PDB file of N, CA, C and O in Angstrom:
ATOM      1  N   LYS H 153     -47.516  18.745 -47.372  1.00  0.00           N
ATOM      2  CA  LYS H 153     -46.794  19.904 -46.875  1.00  0.00           C
ATOM      3  C   LYS H 153     -47.071  20.076 -45.384  1.00  0.00           C
ATOM      4  O   LYS H 153     -48.164  19.839 -44.919  1.00  0.00           O
ATOM      5  N   LYS H 154     -46.059  20.496 -44.669  1.00  0.00           N
ATOM      6  CA  LYS H 154     -46.167  20.685 -43.222  1.00  0.00           C
ATOM      7  C   LYS H 154     -46.594  22.115 -42.889  1.00  0.00           C
ATOM      8  O   LYS H 154     -46.222  23.058 -43.569  1.00  0.00           O
ATOM      9  N   HIS H 155     -47.348  22.245 -41.822  1.00  0.00           N
ATOM     10  CA  HIS H 155     -47.769  23.560 -41.353  1.00  0.00           C
ATOM     11  C   HIS H 155     -46.598  24.286 -40.699  1.00  0.00           C
ATOM     12  O   HIS H 155     -45.567  23.687 -40.397  1.00  0.00           O
ATOM     13  N   LYS H 156     -46.754  25.585 -40.476  1.00  0.00           N
ATOM     14  CA  LYS H 156     -45.655  26.400 -39.955  1.00  0.00           C
ATOM     15  C   LYS H 156     -45.647  26.524 -38.429  1.00  0.00           C
ATOM     16  O   LYS H 156     -44.873  27.295 -37.876  1.00  0.00           O
ATOM     17  N   TYR H 157     -46.476  25.755 -37.744  1.00  0.00           N
ATOM     18  CA  TYR H 157     -46.581  25.861 -36.292  1.00  0.00           C
ATOM     19  C   TYR H 157     -46.019  24.647 -35.557  1.00  0.00           C
ATOM     20  O   TYR H 157     -46.359  24.402 -34.402  1.00  0.00           O
ATOM     21  N   VAL H 158     -45.161  23.901 -36.214  1.00  0.00           N
ATOM     22  CA  VAL H 158     -44.610  22.667 -35.640  1.00  0.00           C
ATOM     23  C   VAL H 158     -43.950  22.940 -34.294  1.00  0.00           C
ATOM     24  O   VAL H 158     -44.209  22.242 -33.315  1.00  0.00           O
ATOM     25  N   VAL H 159     -43.108  23.962 -34.230  1.00  0.00           N
ATOM     26  CA  VAL H 159     -42.378  24.257 -32.992  1.00  0.00           C
ATOM     27  C   VAL H 159     -43.353  24.635 -31.869  1.00  0.00           C
ATOM     28  O   VAL H 159     -43.216  24.152 -30.746  1.00  0.00           O
ATOM     29  N   GLN H 160     -44.336  25.454 -32.166  1.00  0.00           N
ATOM     30  CA  GLN H 160     -45.295  25.864 -31.137  1.00  0.00           C
ATOM     31  C   GLN H 160     -46.106  24.684 -30.611  1.00  0.00           C
ATOM     32  O   GLN H 160     -46.340  24.554 -29.408  1.00  0.00           O
ATOM     33  N   VAL H 161     -46.519  23.798 -31.506  1.00  0.00           N
ATOM     34  CA  VAL H 161     -47.249  22.598 -31.080  1.00  0.00           C
ATOM     35  C   VAL H 161     -46.364  21.757 -30.166  1.00  0.00           C
ATOM     36  O   VAL H 161     -46.807  21.289 -29.111  1.00  0.00           O
ATOM     37  N   GLU H 162     -45.110  21.588 -30.547  1.00  0.00           N
ATOM     38  CA  GLU H 162     -44.196  20.772 -29.736  1.00  0.00           C
ATOM     39  C   GLU H 162     -43.915  21.407 -28.377  1.00  0.00           C
ATOM     40  O   GLU H 162     -43.613  20.700 -27.420  1.00  0.00           O
ATOM     41  N   LEU H 163     -44.031  22.725 -28.273  1.00  0.00           N
ATOM     42  CA  LEU H 163     -43.873  23.394 -26.976  1.00  0.00           C
ATOM     43  C   LEU H 163     -45.133  23.273 -26.122  1.00  0.00           C
ATOM     44  O   LEU H 163     -45.045  23.147 -24.900  1.00  0.00           O
ATOM     45  N   ASP H 164     -46.296  23.320 -26.752  1.00  0.00           N
ATOM     46  CA  ASP H 164     -47.560  23.298 -26.012  1.00  0.00           C
ATOM     47  C   ASP H 164     -47.978  21.910 -25.538  1.00  0.00           C
ATOM     48  O   ASP H 164     -48.543  21.770 -24.451  1.00  0.00           O
ATOM     49  N   VAL H 165     -47.728  20.903 -26.330  1.00  0.00           N
ATOM     50  CA  VAL H 165     -48.213  19.552 -26.004  1.00  0.00           C
ATOM     51  C   VAL H 165     -47.708  19.047 -24.652  1.00  0.00           C
ATOM     52  O   VAL H 165     -48.511  18.548 -23.857  1.00  0.00           O
ATOM     53  N   PRO H 166     -46.426  19.169 -24.317  1.00  0.00           N
ATOM     54  CA  PRO H 166     -45.984  18.656 -23.007  1.00  0.00           C
ATOM     55  C   PRO H 166     -46.660  19.324 -21.808  1.00  0.00           C
ATOM     56  O   PRO H 166     -46.716  18.758 -20.727  1.00  0.00           O
ATOM     57  N   ARG H 167     -47.194  20.523 -22.015  1.00  0.00           N
ATOM     58  CA  ARG H 167     -47.863  21.241 -20.919  1.00  0.00           C
ATOM     59  C   ARG H 167     -49.348  20.931 -20.849  1.00  0.00           C
ATOM     60  O   ARG H 167     -50.054  21.438 -19.972  1.00  0.00           O
ATOM     61  N   ALA H 168     -49.834  20.120 -21.750  1.00  0.00           N
ATOM     62  CA  ALA H 168     -51.273  19.849 -21.844  1.00  0.00           C
ATOM     63  C   ALA H 168     -51.701  18.721 -20.903  1.00  0.00           C
ATOM     64  O   ALA H 168     -50.890  17.926 -20.451  1.00  0.00           O
ATOM     65  N   MET H 169     -52.992  18.670 -20.664  1.00  0.00           N
ATOM     66  CA  MET H 169     -53.662  17.602 -19.922  1.00  0.00           C
ATOM     67  C   MET H 169     -53.250  17.473 -18.469  1.00  0.00           C
ATOM     68  O   MET H 169     -53.470  16.444 -17.846  1.00  0.00           O
ATOM     69  N   THR H 170     -52.673  18.515 -17.901  1.00  0.00           N
ATOM     70  CA  THR H 170     -52.289  18.447 -16.485  1.00  0.00           C
ATOM     71  C   THR H 170     -53.504  18.551 -15.569  1.00  0.00           C
ATOM     72  O   THR H 170     -53.441  18.151 -14.412  1.00  0.00           O
ATOM     73  N   GLN H 171     -54.608  19.091 -16.095  1.00  0.00           N
ATOM     74  CA  GLN H 171     -55.808  19.273 -15.278  1.00  0.00           C
ATOM     75  C   GLN H 171     -56.658  18.014 -15.173  1.00  0.00           C
ATOM     76  O   GLN H 171     -57.623  17.985 -14.431  1.00  0.00           O
ATOM     77  N   PHE H 172     -56.282  16.969 -15.910  1.00  0.00           N
ATOM     78  CA  PHE H 172     -57.048  15.730 -15.891  1.00  0.00           C
ATOM     79  C   PHE H 172     -56.374  14.699 -14.990  1.00  0.00           C
ATOM     80  O   PHE H 172     -55.152  14.647 -14.904  1.00  0.00           O
ATOM     81  N   ALA H 173     -57.166  13.883 -14.341  1.00  0.00           N
ATOM     82  CA  ALA H 173     -56.646  12.855 -13.439  1.00  0.00           C
ATOM     83  C   ALA H 173     -56.199  11.642 -14.256  1.00  0.00           C
ATOM     84  O   ALA H 173     -56.917  10.655 -14.384  1.00  0.00           O
ATOM     85  N   LEU H 174     -54.999  11.762 -14.826  1.00  0.00           N
ATOM     86  CA  LEU H 174     -54.434  10.672 -15.621  1.00  0.00           C
ATOM     87  C   LEU H 174     -53.147  10.200 -14.960  1.00  0.00           C
ATOM     88  O   LEU H 174     -52.373  11.014 -14.458  1.00  0.00           O
ATOM     89  N   GLY H 175     -52.912   8.903 -14.995  1.00  0.00           N
ATOM     90  CA  GLY H 175     -51.635   8.388 -14.531  1.00  0.00           C
ATOM     91  C   GLY H 175     -50.530   8.820 -15.479  1.00  0.00           C
ATOM     92  O   GLY H 175     -50.786   9.255 -16.606  1.00  0.00           O
ATOM     93  N   THR H 176     -49.303   8.690 -15.047  1.00  0.00           N
ATOM     94  CA  THR H 176     -48.157   9.132 -15.844  1.00  0.00           C
ATOM     95  C   THR H 176     -48.115   8.470 -17.216  1.00  0.00           C
ATOM     96  O   THR H 176     -47.956   9.147 -18.233  1.00  0.00           O
ATOM     97  N   GLU H 177     -48.261   7.164 -17.257  1.00  0.00           N
ATOM     98  CA  GLU H 177     -48.201   6.450 -18.538  1.00  0.00           C
ATOM     99  C   GLU H 177     -49.391   6.782 -19.425  1.00  0.00           C
ATOM    100  O   GLU H 177     -49.240   6.943 -20.637  1.00  0.00           O
ATOM    101  N   GLU H 178     -50.566   6.899 -18.846  1.00  0.00           N
ATOM    102  CA  GLU H 178     -51.761   7.251 -19.621  1.00  0.00           C
ATOM    103  C   GLU H 178     -51.624   8.658 -20.188  1.00  0.00           C
ATOM    104  O   GLU H 178     -51.971   8.907 -21.339  1.00  0.00           O
ATOM    105  N   ARG H 179     -51.112   9.582 -19.392  1.00  0.00           N
ATOM    106  CA  ARG H 179     -50.925  10.960 -19.874  1.00  0.00           C
ATOM    107  C   ARG H 179     -49.939  10.987 -21.038  1.00  0.00           C
ATOM    108  O   ARG H 179     -50.164  11.668 -22.041  1.00  0.00           O
ATOM    109  N   LYS H 180     -48.843  10.249 -20.933  1.00  0.00           N
ATOM    110  CA  LYS H 180     -47.862  10.185 -22.027  1.00  0.00           C
ATOM    111  C   LYS H 180     -48.509   9.673 -23.308  1.00  0.00           C
ATOM    112  O   LYS H 180     -48.283  10.224 -24.390  1.00  0.00           O
ATOM    113  N   LYS H 181     -49.310   8.638 -23.175  1.00  0.00           N
ATOM    114  CA  LYS H 181     -50.007   8.065 -24.330  1.00  0.00           C
ATOM    115  C   LYS H 181     -50.959   9.086 -24.952  1.00  0.00           C
ATOM    116  O   LYS H 181     -51.012   9.257 -26.173  1.00  0.00           O
ATOM    117  N   GLN H 182     -51.701   9.780 -24.110  1.00  0.00           N
ATOM    118  CA  GLN H 182     -52.659  10.768 -24.603  1.00  0.00           C
ATOM    119  C   GLN H 182     -51.953  11.979 -25.225  1.00  0.00           C
ATOM    120  O   GLN H 182     -52.464  12.575 -26.182  1.00  0.00           O
ATOM    121  N   LEU H 183     -50.794  12.343 -24.707  1.00  0.00           N
ATOM    122  CA  LEU H 183     -50.046  13.459 -25.281  1.00  0.00           C
ATOM    123  C   LEU H 183     -49.556  13.126 -26.692  1.00  0.00           C
ATOM    124  O   LEU H 183     -49.537  13.998 -27.567  1.00  0.00           O
ATOM    125  N   VAL H 184     -49.171  11.881 -26.904  1.00  0.00           N
ATOM    126  CA  VAL H 184     -48.783  11.448 -28.255  1.00  0.00           C
ATOM    127  C   VAL H 184     -49.980  11.588 -29.194  1.00  0.00           C
ATOM    128  O   VAL H 184     -49.856  12.119 -30.312  1.00  0.00           O
ATOM    129  N   GLU H 185     -51.132  11.128 -28.740  1.00  0.00           N
ATOM    130  CA  GLU H 185     -52.353  11.248 -29.551  1.00  0.00           C
ATOM    131  C   GLU H 185     -52.685  12.712 -29.829  1.00  0.00           C
ATOM    132  O   GLU H 185     -53.075  13.070 -30.945  1.00  0.00           O
ATOM    133  N   LEU H 186     -52.533  13.556 -28.830  1.00  0.00           N
ATOM    134  CA  LEU H 186     -52.810  14.981 -28.985  1.00  0.00           C
ATOM    135  C   LEU H 186     -51.891  15.604 -30.029  1.00  0.00           C
ATOM    136  O   LEU H 186     -52.347  16.355 -30.899  1.00  0.00           O
ATOM    137  N   GLU H 187     -50.617  15.305 -29.964  1.00  0.00           N
ATOM    138  CA  GLU H 187     -49.669  15.863 -30.930  1.00  0.00           C
ATOM    139  C   GLU H 187     -49.997  15.413 -32.352  1.00  0.00           C
ATOM    140  O   GLU H 187     -49.999  16.221 -33.287  1.00  0.00           O
ATOM    141  N   VAL H 188     -50.322  14.138 -32.508  1.00  0.00           N
ATOM    142  CA  VAL H 188     -50.721  13.621 -33.822  1.00  0.00           C
ATOM    143  C   VAL H 188     -51.945  14.370 -34.329  1.00  0.00           C
ATOM    144  O   VAL H 188     -52.004  14.781 -35.496  1.00  0.00           O
ATOM    145  N   LEU H 189     -52.916  14.561 -33.467  1.00  0.00           N
ATOM    146  CA  LEU H 189     -54.147  15.248 -33.858  1.00  0.00           C
ATOM    147  C   LEU H 189     -53.884  16.692 -34.277  1.00  0.00           C
ATOM    148  O   LEU H 189     -54.365  17.142 -35.322  1.00  0.00           O
ATOM    149  N   LEU H 190     -53.124  17.420 -33.489  1.00  0.00           N
ATOM    150  CA  LEU H 190     -52.843  18.821 -33.818  1.00  0.00           C
ATOM    151  C   LEU H 190     -52.119  18.944 -35.152  1.00  0.00           C
ATOM    152  O   LEU H 190     -52.477  19.786 -35.987  1.00  0.00           O
ATOM    153  N   HIS H 191     -51.115  18.109 -35.361  1.00  0.00           N
ATOM    154  CA  HIS H 191     -50.385  18.156 -36.631  1.00  0.00           C
ATOM    155  C   HIS H 191     -51.301  17.783 -37.797  1.00  0.00           C
ATOM    156  O   HIS H 191     -51.243  18.400 -38.859  1.00  0.00           O
ATOM    157  N   HIS H 192     -52.145  16.811 -37.598  1.00  0.00           N
ATOM    158  CA  HIS H 192     -53.078  16.406 -38.660  1.00  0.00           C
ATOM    159  C   HIS H 192     -53.998  17.567 -39.054  1.00  0.00           C
ATOM    160  O   HIS H 192     -54.168  17.861 -40.235  1.00  0.00           O
ATOM    161  N   VAL H 193     -54.599  18.201 -38.064  1.00  0.00           N
ATOM    162  CA  VAL H 193     -55.535  19.292 -38.349  1.00  0.00           C
ATOM    163  C   VAL H 193     -54.816  20.437 -39.056  1.00  0.00           C
ATOM    164  O   VAL H 193     -55.294  20.952 -40.069  1.00  0.00           O
ATOM    165  N   LEU H 194     -53.672  20.822 -38.554  1.00  0.00           N
ATOM    166  CA  LEU H 194     -52.959  21.956 -39.148  1.00  0.00           C
ATOM    167  C   LEU H 194     -52.366  21.617 -40.509  1.00  0.00           C
ATOM    168  O   LEU H 194     -52.324  22.478 -41.396  1.00  0.00           O
ATOM    169  N   ASP H 195     -51.921  20.387 -40.706  1.00  0.00           N
ATOM    170  CA  ASP H 195     -51.430  19.962 -42.029  1.00  0.00           C
ATOM    171  C   ASP H 195     -52.570  19.893 -43.045  1.00  0.00           C
ATOM    172  O   ASP H 195     -52.367  20.126 -44.233  1.00  0.00           O
ATOM    173  N   SER H 196     -53.747  19.568 -42.565  1.00  0.00           N
ATOM    174  CA  SER H 196     -54.912  19.445 -43.450  1.00  0.00           C
ATOM    175  C   SER H 196     -55.521  20.792 -43.816  1.00  0.00           C
ATOM    176  O   SER H 196     -56.272  20.891 -44.786  1.00  0.00           O
ATOM    177  N   HIS H 197     -55.221  21.800 -43.027  1.00  0.00           N
ATOM    178  CA  HIS H 197     -55.796  23.137 -43.234  1.00  0.00           C
ATOM    179  C   HIS H 197     -54.670  24.167 -43.150  1.00  0.00           C
ATOM    180  O   HIS H 197     -54.556  24.904 -42.161  1.00  0.00           O
ATOM    181  N   LEU H 198     -53.838  24.218 -44.159  1.00  0.00           N
ATOM    182  CA  LEU H 198     -52.671  25.100 -44.133  1.00  0.00           C
ATOM    183  C   LEU H 198     -53.046  26.588 -44.083  1.00  0.00           C
ATOM    184  O   LEU H 198     -52.210  27.429 -43.753  1.00  0.00           O
ATOM    185  N   ASP H 199     -54.292  26.902 -44.371  1.00  0.00           N
ATOM    186  CA  ASP H 199     -54.747  28.288 -44.310  1.00  0.00           C
ATOM    187  C   ASP H 199     -55.068  28.735 -42.886  1.00  0.00           C
ATOM    188  O   ASP H 199     -55.245  29.924 -42.634  1.00  0.00           O
ATOM    189  N   LEU H 200     -55.121  27.796 -41.946  1.00  0.00           N
ATOM    190  CA  LEU H 200     -55.441  28.125 -40.557  1.00  0.00           C
ATOM    191  C   LEU H 200     -54.178  28.437 -39.763  1.00  0.00           C
ATOM    192  O   LEU H 200     -53.084  27.983 -40.096  1.00  0.00           O
ATOM    193  N   HIS H 201     -54.345  29.206 -38.699  1.00  0.00           N
ATOM    194  CA  HIS H 201     -53.255  29.534 -37.788  1.00  0.00           C
ATOM    195  C   HIS H 201     -53.505  28.819 -36.469  1.00  0.00           C
ATOM    196  O   HIS H 201     -54.635  28.702 -36.025  1.00  0.00           O
ATOM    197  N   TYR H 202     -52.426  28.372 -35.847  1.00  0.00           N
ATOM    198  CA  TYR H 202     -52.539  27.746 -34.530  1.00  0.00           C
ATOM    199  C   TYR H 202     -52.654  28.852 -33.490  1.00  0.00           C
ATOM    200  O   TYR H 202     -51.989  29.873 -33.577  1.00  0.00           O
ATOM    201  N   TYR H 203     -53.507  28.671 -32.510  1.00  0.00           N
ATOM    202  CA  TYR H 203     -53.594  29.647 -31.430  1.00  0.00           C
ATOM    203  C   TYR H 203     -53.540  28.948 -30.087  1.00  0.00           C
ATOM    204  O   TYR H 203     -53.916  27.788 -29.951  1.00  0.00           O
ATOM    205  N   GLN H 204     -53.022  29.694 -29.090  1.00  0.00           N
ATOM    206  CA  GLN H 204     -52.938  29.198 -27.721  1.00  0.00           C
ATOM    207  C   GLN H 204     -54.330  28.785 -27.285  1.00  0.00           C
ATOM    208  O   GLN H 204     -55.268  29.554 -27.395  1.00  0.00           O
ATOM    209  N   GLY H 205     -54.479  27.603 -26.818  1.00  0.00           N
ATOM    210  CA  GLY H 205     -55.774  27.135 -26.349  1.00  0.00           C
ATOM    211  C   GLY H 205     -56.400  26.080 -27.244  1.00  0.00           C
ATOM    212  O   GLY H 205     -57.244  25.315 -26.785  1.00  0.00           O
ATOM    213  N   PHE H 206     -55.996  26.026 -28.506  1.00  0.00           N
ATOM    214  CA  PHE H 206     -56.558  25.008 -29.388  1.00  0.00           C
ATOM    215  C   PHE H 206     -56.144  23.617 -28.913  1.00  0.00           C
ATOM    216  O   PHE H 206     -56.900  22.657 -29.035  1.00  0.00           O
ATOM    217  N   HIS H 207     -54.966  23.515 -28.320  1.00  0.00           N
ATOM    218  CA  HIS H 207     -54.536  22.214 -27.789  1.00  0.00           C
ATOM    219  C   HIS H 207     -55.432  21.772 -26.628  1.00  0.00           C
ATOM    220  O   HIS H 207     -55.635  20.578 -26.432  1.00  0.00           O
ATOM    221  N   ASP H 208     -55.997  22.725 -25.886  1.00  0.00           N
ATOM    222  CA  ASP H 208     -56.915  22.363 -24.803  1.00  0.00           C
ATOM    223  C   ASP H 208     -58.211  21.781 -25.356  1.00  0.00           C
ATOM    224  O   ASP H 208     -58.742  20.802 -24.824  1.00  0.00           O
ATOM    225  N   VAL H 209     -58.716  22.381 -26.419  1.00  0.00           N
ATOM    226  CA  VAL H 209     -59.915  21.864 -27.078  1.00  0.00           C
ATOM    227  C   VAL H 209     -59.640  20.449 -27.594  1.00  0.00           C
ATOM    228  O   VAL H 209     -60.426  19.518 -27.366  1.00  0.00           O
ATOM    229  N   CYS H 210     -58.519  20.288 -28.266  1.00  0.00           N
ATOM    230  CA  CYS H 210     -58.179  18.982 -28.835  1.00  0.00           C
ATOM    231  C   CYS H 210     -57.879  17.939 -27.763  1.00  0.00           C
ATOM    232  O   CYS H 210     -58.122  16.754 -27.971  1.00  0.00           O
ATOM    233  N   SER H 211     -57.392  18.376 -26.612  1.00  0.00           N
ATOM    234  CA  SER H 211     -57.159  17.447 -25.493  1.00  0.00           C
ATOM    235  C   SER H 211     -58.457  16.764 -25.090  1.00  0.00           C
ATOM    236  O   SER H 211     -58.501  15.545 -24.891  1.00  0.00           O
ATOM    237  N   VAL H 212     -59.510  17.549 -24.971  1.00  0.00           N
ATOM    238  CA  VAL H 212     -60.807  16.999 -24.592  1.00  0.00           C
ATOM    239  C   VAL H 212     -61.293  16.032 -25.671  1.00  0.00           C
ATOM    240  O   VAL H 212     -61.801  14.948 -25.359  1.00  0.00           O
ATOM    241  N   LEU H 213     -61.112  16.399 -26.929  1.00  0.00           N
ATOM    242  CA  LEU H 213     -61.543  15.518 -28.017  1.00  0.00           C
ATOM    243  C   LEU H 213     -60.807  14.179 -27.974  1.00  0.00           C
ATOM    244  O   LEU H 213     -61.418  13.125 -28.150  1.00  0.00           O
ATOM    245  N   VAL H 214     -59.502  14.219 -27.748  1.00  0.00           N
ATOM    246  CA  VAL H 214     -58.717  12.977 -27.671  1.00  0.00           C
ATOM    247  C   VAL H 214     -59.205  12.115 -26.519  1.00  0.00           C
ATOM    248  O   VAL H 214     -59.379  10.898 -26.672  1.00  0.00           O
ATOM    249  N   LEU H 215     -59.442  12.716 -25.373  1.00  0.00           N
ATOM    250  CA  LEU H 215     -59.886  11.946 -24.213  1.00  0.00           C
ATOM    251  C   LEU H 215     -61.281  11.351 -24.418  1.00  0.00           C
ATOM    252  O   LEU H 215     -61.535  10.210 -24.052  1.00  0.00           O
ATOM    253  N   VAL H 216     -62.166  12.125 -25.002  1.00  0.00           N
ATOM    254  CA  VAL H 216     -63.544  11.655 -25.202  1.00  0.00           C
ATOM    255  C   VAL H 216     -63.619  10.628 -26.335  1.00  0.00           C
ATOM    256  O   VAL H 216     -64.279   9.598 -26.208  1.00  0.00           O
ATOM    257  N   MET H 217     -62.944  10.918 -27.446  1.00  0.00           N
ATOM    258  CA  MET H 217     -63.038  10.061 -28.627  1.00  0.00           C
ATOM    259  C   MET H 217     -62.107   8.845 -28.541  1.00  0.00           C
ATOM    260  O   MET H 217     -62.333   7.857 -29.209  1.00  0.00           O
ATOM    261  N   GLY H 218     -61.043   8.930 -27.752  1.00  0.00           N
ATOM    262  CA  GLY H 218     -60.174   7.785 -27.535  1.00  0.00           C
ATOM    263  C   GLY H 218     -58.896   7.748 -28.330  1.00  0.00           C
ATOM    264  O   GLY H 218     -57.966   7.045 -27.960  1.00  0.00           O
ATOM    265  N   SER H 219     -58.821   8.491 -29.431  1.00  0.00           N
ATOM    266  CA  SER H 219     -57.591   8.504 -30.229  1.00  0.00           C
ATOM    267  C   SER H 219     -57.602   9.685 -31.181  1.00  0.00           C
ATOM    268  O   SER H 219     -58.659  10.282 -31.440  1.00  0.00           O
ATOM    269  N   ALA H 220     -56.443   9.995 -31.723  1.00  0.00           N
ATOM    270  CA  ALA H 220     -56.333  11.065 -32.709  1.00  0.00           C
ATOM    271  C   ALA H 220     -57.129  10.730 -33.961  1.00  0.00           C
ATOM    272  O   ALA H 220     -57.778  11.599 -34.545  1.00  0.00           O
ATOM    273  N   VAL H 221     -57.101   9.476 -34.359  1.00  0.00           N
ATOM    274  CA  VAL H 221     -57.827   9.055 -35.564  1.00  0.00           C
ATOM    275  C   VAL H 221     -59.320   9.290 -35.401  1.00  0.00           C
ATOM    276  O   VAL H 221     -59.983   9.802 -36.310  1.00  0.00           O
ATOM    277  N   GLU H 222     -59.852   8.939 -34.254  1.00  0.00           N
ATOM    278  CA  GLU H 222     -61.283   9.124 -34.000  1.00  0.00           C
ATOM    279  C   GLU H 222     -61.644  10.598 -33.824  1.00  0.00           C
ATOM    280  O   GLU H 222     -62.733  11.023 -34.199  1.00  0.00           O
ATOM    281  N   ALA H 223     -60.749  11.371 -33.248  1.00  0.00           N
ATOM    282  CA  ALA H 223     -61.029  12.780 -32.976  1.00  0.00           C
ATOM    283  C   ALA H 223     -60.794  13.685 -34.187  1.00  0.00           C
ATOM    284  O   ALA H 223     -61.319  14.799 -34.226  1.00  0.00           O
ATOM    285  N   ALA H 224     -60.027  13.233 -35.156  1.00  0.00           N
ATOM    286  CA  ALA H 224     -59.629  14.075 -36.293  1.00  0.00           C
ATOM    287  C   ALA H 224     -60.794  14.698 -37.064  1.00  0.00           C
ATOM    288  O   ALA H 224     -60.758  15.903 -37.344  1.00  0.00           O
ATOM    289  N   PRO H 225     -61.821  13.941 -37.430  1.00  0.00           N
ATOM    290  CA  PRO H 225     -62.905  14.578 -38.186  1.00  0.00           C
ATOM    291  C   PRO H 225     -63.590  15.721 -37.418  1.00  0.00           C
ATOM    292  O   PRO H 225     -63.866  16.777 -37.990  1.00  0.00           O
ATOM    293  N   LEU H 226     -63.818  15.510 -36.142  1.00  0.00           N
ATOM    294  CA  LEU H 226     -64.462  16.547 -35.338  1.00  0.00           C
ATOM    295  C   LEU H 226     -63.529  17.742 -35.136  1.00  0.00           C
ATOM    296  O   LEU H 226     -63.955  18.893 -35.255  1.00  0.00           O
ATOM    297  N   ALA H 227     -62.267  17.490 -34.852  1.00  0.00           N
ATOM    298  CA  ALA H 227     -61.304  18.578 -34.663  1.00  0.00           C
ATOM    299  C   ALA H 227     -61.159  19.393 -35.944  1.00  0.00           C
ATOM    300  O   ALA H 227     -61.123  20.631 -35.899  1.00  0.00           O
ATOM    301  N   SER H 228     -61.100  18.734 -37.075  1.00  0.00           N
ATOM    302  CA  SER H 228     -61.002  19.443 -38.358  1.00  0.00           C
ATOM    303  C   SER H 228     -62.236  20.286 -38.617  1.00  0.00           C
ATOM    304  O   SER H 228     -62.140  21.432 -39.065  1.00  0.00           O
ATOM    305  N   ARG H 229     -63.379  19.716 -38.321  1.00  0.00           N
ATOM    306  CA  ARG H 229     -64.634  20.456 -38.539  1.00  0.00           C
ATOM    307  C   ARG H 229     -64.720  21.674 -37.624  1.00  0.00           C
ATOM    308  O   ARG H 229     -65.116  22.753 -38.046  1.00  0.00           O
ATOM    309  N   LEU H 230     -64.360  21.513 -36.356  1.00  0.00           N
ATOM    310  CA  LEU H 230     -64.370  22.637 -35.428  1.00  0.00           C
ATOM    311  C   LEU H 230     -63.382  23.727 -35.853  1.00  0.00           C
ATOM    312  O   LEU H 230     -63.700  24.913 -35.817  1.00  0.00           O
ATOM    313  N   ALA H 231     -62.178  23.306 -36.260  1.00  0.00           N
ATOM    314  CA  ALA H 231     -61.149  24.272 -36.671  1.00  0.00           C
ATOM    315  C   ALA H 231     -61.576  25.059 -37.902  1.00  0.00           C
ATOM    316  O   ALA H 231     -61.318  26.263 -37.997  1.00  0.00           O
ATOM    317  N   SER H 232     -62.230  24.396 -38.825  1.00  0.00           N
ATOM    318  CA  SER H 232     -62.595  25.060 -40.081  1.00  0.00           C
ATOM    319  C   SER H 232     -63.966  25.729 -40.040  1.00  0.00           C
ATOM    320  O   SER H 232     -64.361  26.375 -41.008  1.00  0.00           O
ATOM    321  N   SER H 233     -64.673  25.598 -38.925  1.00  0.00           N
ATOM    322  CA  SER H 233     -65.980  26.255 -38.833  1.00  0.00           C
ATOM    323  C   SER H 233     -66.073  27.097 -37.551  1.00  0.00           C
ATOM    324  O   SER H 233     -65.846  28.294 -37.583  1.00  0.00           O
ATOM    325  N   TYR H 234     -66.340  26.470 -36.445  1.00  0.00           N
ATOM    326  CA  TYR H 234     -66.584  27.180 -35.192  1.00  0.00           C
ATOM    327  C   TYR H 234     -65.392  28.050 -34.755  1.00  0.00           C
ATOM    328  O   TYR H 234     -65.565  29.172 -34.315  1.00  0.00           O
ATOM    329  N   PHE H 235     -64.173  27.517 -34.874  1.00  0.00           N
ATOM    330  CA  PHE H 235     -62.971  28.244 -34.444  1.00  0.00           C
ATOM    331  C   PHE H 235     -62.267  28.974 -35.594  1.00  0.00           C
ATOM    332  O   PHE H 235     -61.208  29.543 -35.408  1.00  0.00           O
ATOM    333  N   ARG H 236     -62.838  28.936 -36.772  1.00  0.00           N
ATOM    334  CA  ARG H 236     -62.174  29.486 -37.959  1.00  0.00           C
ATOM    335  C   ARG H 236     -61.734  30.944 -37.773  1.00  0.00           C
ATOM    336  O   ARG H 236     -60.629  31.321 -38.151  1.00  0.00           O
ATOM    337  N   GLU H 237     -62.588  31.770 -37.188  1.00  0.00           N
ATOM    338  CA  GLU H 237     -62.253  33.177 -37.033  1.00  0.00           C
ATOM    339  C   GLU H 237     -61.008  33.357 -36.151  1.00  0.00           C
ATOM    340  O   GLU H 237     -60.184  34.224 -36.413  1.00  0.00           O
ATOM    341  N   ALA H 238     -60.874  32.538 -35.132  1.00  0.00           N
ATOM    342  CA  ALA H 238     -59.709  32.613 -34.254  1.00  0.00           C
ATOM    343  C   ALA H 238     -58.465  32.019 -34.889  1.00  0.00           C
ATOM    344  O   ALA H 238     -57.341  32.365 -34.530  1.00  0.00           O
ATOM    345  N   MET H 239     -58.681  31.121 -35.844  1.00  0.00           N
ATOM    346  CA  MET H 239     -57.570  30.432 -36.471  1.00  0.00           C
ATOM    347  C   MET H 239     -57.263  31.056 -37.824  1.00  0.00           C
ATOM    348  O   MET H 239     -56.354  30.759 -38.490  1.00  0.00           O
TER     349      MET H 239
END
């Protein structure tokens, strides 16, 4: 089942990662990873709500971990524990 924040994620992702020194092609690649990660976390936790700023947290995870697949366990854990009250 899909989460109910698909449109909001699709609006936020293109505006993400502008503060990082990434080339155009690298930023595009990372934005794809970010979108995959956000959808994965929200699809996996349908009880959570998306909030402005969660994409910024996940942006850092994607950049540090290297991919959505690698970042997913940590992002899910953060969303369901540390950020749970906000989500």
